[in-house]
Amino acid sequence: MATVGAKALPGIDTPRTVRAQRGWAAIFRHNELTLLGGGFLLFVIIVNVAAPWLAPHDPVKIDIPQRLQAPSLAHPFGTDEFGRDLLSRVMYGGRPVLLTSLLSVLAAMLAGTAIGVIAGYLGGHVDNLFMRLIDVMLSFPAVLLAILIVASLGTGVANAIIAITFSLIPIFARVARALTLSLVVDQFVLAARAVGASGLRVVARHILPNLLPPLIVQATAMLAIAIAFASALSFLGLGVEPPTPDWGLMVSEGQRLIYDALWVPFFPGLAITLTVLAVNFLGDGLRDRLDPTLRNR
Amino acid sequence: MSKQNGQETYSMAVEKALMSRRRFLQGTAGLASLLAVAQLTAACGAPAAPAATAPAADAGAAAAGPKQGGRIIFAAESIGESLEPGLWNGFGIINIVDNLAAYLTRPNSSGVWTDPAEGFIAESWTISDDGRTYTFKIRPSMTFHDGTPVDANAVVRSLTRQVNPDDPSYVEGLYMHTNYTSNRKSITAPDDMTVVIELESPDAAYLYRLFHPSAVILSPKSLDELKQGIATNLVSAGPFKLTKFTPGAEGQLVAFEDYYLGRPHLDEIVIRGYPDEGAMLSAIEAGEVNFAPYPPSSAIPRLQNDPSKKVIAGDPVVNLFLAANVNNAPLDNKDVRKAINYAISRENLIQAVLYGLGELPATMVGPTELGFDPSGREISKQDIDKAKAHIAASGLATPIPITLTYESNRFWPQMAELIKSDLEAVGFAVTLDAQDAGSYWGKVLDGKAQLSMNQRSLWVPDPDNKVVLLQSGEATAKGETGIVTGLPEFSAKMDELLAAGKSELDPEKRKPIYKEIQDMILEELPYIMLAYYTKPTVMAANVEGLKPGAAATERVFLENVWLN
């Protein structure tokens, strides 16, 4: 027994290891992909935030004699057809994408959770009304909905955030409603109501805290989708205005050069791919930690 | 127990067989990395894009004579929704129309676009001494694609139907006919084989105007039967006849066996829209298309070295320019227009966007056209000091906000990006306004744009064809530049000169008139020139018979083309 306390046997959780697993740090323990994903995402965020200090060149400075230079020591990612340094542009180019995706996921989570909790808690006609509206929104493919909204409102980061937020709200609302429906019949909620707690208090103290973990997992999954959406909108010319560096826009501008200067669309495309993958890895680890029944699935 | 074990074994087998999400992500990452490294290694090993020049190749030289048969898959810029040539539906529609059409006249068979027009349906003609009356003799024994004869009545019907609301083919909004109707007093058919056109005033370019796409001669039988349905089926008497038209996608044409000059060499032409340059380039690379008159400029240097391809480029007859709406502040200020002019580096535009396929411009009259004045090129040279001096002289506070409107296809977005950079360097704050083609023209011709970017090709090979944009009756003068209301004195004087230039039949006497027109443009700058563009055409190496000059404009006639 003393051996068990000092060193865990394979497959057996000791009280110490259980406590450790309950901490957020355990998400990364024994899960290299999650560590890799989280680390890379952090790296991307730091690089983009610190781009003005880290970037070796001005990302919008046109230098025609240096155009279409292949990757070299002077320009590790090469230059584009206007002679701009691609490394610097990639370092700056995640800013609009990350800003758009993070803010839109946050906004969609807040709005979707509010809708889902209200619908699930109140039920009846309110539930019906909200869920039918959500059904209507879900009947449009999310990317199409986002494109329609941006095309109506006009291009720009703010409108892209609105568009992506609207396209993600139904998913959060559905999740929040389903979880609320299961929570409102749980014993602790019934007990709280029995002792006279108000509806607002029940929601704030007993339902929302229990919604948070699964919603965080959902938000991570949605962040990957939001990054792809934001890049797609920029690719279609519905995001930021040139010459502002933006990964999606850079891929779009470089697609004509795919046979002649592959590095122009390649590096921003790689940045999008790796960032989306990193977010997925992180989301995978979060899901494992917060929903162990799905581990290894 | 054994049953339970069996179920567990089965479950484990299923678990193994199904790819878990984690394994999928791992696999995706690994595959992406491998592909990325392989692709980039290959790309970096490839030489950088060579110097961007596209010498004209003689596509007409072929070892053996023309061969019969084969199919051209023609990559058009886009395909519009309607074939009605009285409306602007994009270059792809023009490409379809030109290959099925018979006009009264046609471009010179030399391939030199500015050489005199030749007869097509018109076998011969005479012009009265005062230059106002044209009498055309119709070529005998020509038939339309539906087998009906081509005669004078068919010509009169086709050349009046766009201004006749009683014609069953008439639709509201037709306007491209003004090229040949605005100066026309009458058109009659005194007999079955004679057409007489009387003009209000002489027109040195009238024979050219008669092969404008909107002047296509159509079968009267088809006009009566199809009515407005000609939007999807044009029946003319050209070398190819239409077999299928899919709006927005493609047109299919086959050789017309009864063509008056004999069956064309090709069996079939498929003209397909590729609005996306990347998709067009992929189609060219894959051999999916064997004729592409709108290739991405960025690919030209490499395609020139590809033995399976051929690149030809004619004269720089396409004008690329900015139009300044003089009604919309701050462009009502001449110093602002001059500042814009001097701020822009045309050399950078030509090198970085057109990949060398262009020339420093002078004014709207191009280097191959009558009356070209090369001295105007001086004003097209970037001069930052002059630009800043004009900004200061404008009396406006910097940065001066300005919106640049342009079409979101082809090279326009790259052009806009460079121009924005140049303008912001001297004190402007530029907002880019990319529009699809339809929205672009709606906005520009309604006078709602400030600075817009556009091109003018040499469809009618006469200097009047480009400078006529400033004629007060044109939608461009009212909306694009707004000179009719914004610069009324300039507009009135321009009208006088345009009328004089058009009606003067002596080329030597026309030259000083167009010189004065160009001087006026350079003084007021309602149009700010960007480049004379040399439009390249890419084709498979076995495509023969297209003269470089014939590829210079968007009018691409494949009648004499064959596959070797």
Short mmCIF file of N, CA and C in Angstrom, two decimals, chain A residues 25 30 33 57 75 77 95 120 122 130 134 148 153 155 162 192 209 212 224 244 261-263 269 291:
data_model
loop_
_atom_site.label_atom_id
_atom_site.label_comp_id
_atom_site.label_asym_id
_atom_site.label_seq_id
_atom_site.Cartn_x
_atom_site.Cartn_y
_atom_site.Cartn_z
N ALA A 25 -3.50 22.77 -15.24
CA ALA A 25 -2.20 22.38 -15.77
C ALA A 25 -2.21 20.95 -16.28
N HIS A 30 1.05 14.92 -20.03
CA HIS A 30 0.92 13.66 -20.76
C HIS A 30 0.15 13.82 -22.07
N LEU A 33 0.32 16.77 -27.89
CA LEU A 33 -0.34 17.55 -28.94
C LEU A 33 -1.01 18.79 -28.36
N HIS A 57 11.07 44.04 -41.18
CA HIS A 57 10.83 45.10 -42.17
C HIS A 57 9.44 45.70 -41.97
N HIS A 75 15.45 37.76 -46.60
CA HIS A 75 13.99 37.66 -46.53
C HIS A 75 13.64 36.18 -46.34
N PHE A 77 11.11 34.47 -45.65
CA PHE A 77 9.89 33.98 -46.31
C PHE A 77 9.79 34.51 -47.75
N ARG A 95 -2.98 39.43 -37.04
CA ARG A 95 -3.71 40.35 -36.15
C ARG A 95 -5.19 40.44 -36.49
N GLY A 120 -33.90 27.37 -22.38
CA GLY A 120 -33.92 26.12 -21.64
C GLY A 120 -34.55 26.28 -20.26
N LEU A 122 -36.69 28.83 -19.18
CA LEU A 122 -38.10 29.23 -19.19
C LEU A 122 -38.98 28.22 -19.93
N PHE A 130 -37.37 31.03 -29.51
CA PHE A 130 -35.92 31.15 -29.66
C PHE A 130 -35.35 30.02 -30.53
N ILE A 134 -33.36 30.06 -34.07
CA ILE A 134 -32.05 29.40 -34.20
C ILE A 134 -32.09 28.40 -35.36
N LEU A 148 -23.03 36.52 -46.58
CA LEU A 148 -24.21 37.34 -46.84
C LEU A 148 -24.23 38.57 -45.94
N LEU A 153 -23.48 44.36 -45.06
CA LEU A 153 -23.01 45.44 -44.19
C LEU A 153 -21.81 46.17 -44.76
N THR A 155 -17.49 45.66 -46.17
CA THR A 155 -16.28 44.98 -45.72
C THR A 155 -15.68 45.67 -44.50
N ILE A 162 -19.11 40.87 -36.75
CA ILE A 162 -20.58 40.72 -36.64
C ILE A 162 -21.02 39.48 -37.43
N ALA A 192 -32.37 24.34 -4.67
CA ALA A 192 -32.23 25.80 -4.61
C ALA A 192 -33.57 26.49 -4.81
N PRO A 209 -22.34 28.36 -13.83
CA PRO A 209 -21.04 27.75 -13.51
C PRO A 209 -20.90 26.33 -14.07
N LEU A 212 -20.10 26.40 -17.91
CA LEU A 212 -18.85 26.97 -18.37
C LEU A 212 -17.87 25.96 -18.99
N ALA A 224 -11.36 27.61 -33.88
CA ALA A 224 -10.71 27.10 -35.10
C ALA A 224 -11.57 27.42 -36.32
N THR A 244 -3.13 46.39 -45.83
CA THR A 244 -3.01 45.82 -44.49
C THR A 244 -2.73 44.32 -44.58
N ALA A 261 5.75 31.80 -57.90
CA ALA A 261 6.39 32.22 -56.65
C ALA A 261 5.55 31.64 -55.51
N LEU A 262 5.68 30.36 -55.34
CA LEU A 262 4.80 29.64 -54.40
C LEU A 262 4.88 30.20 -52.99
N TRP A 263 6.05 30.76 -52.65
CA TRP A 263 6.21 31.25 -51.28
C TRP A 263 5.23 32.37 -50.95
N GLY A 269 -0.66 30.84 -45.97
CA GLY A 269 -1.52 29.64 -45.93
C GLY A 269 -1.07 28.69 -44.84
N ASP A 291 -14.28 16.48 -20.36
CA ASP A 291 -15.28 15.45 -20.67
C ASP A 291 -14.55 14.13 -20.89
#
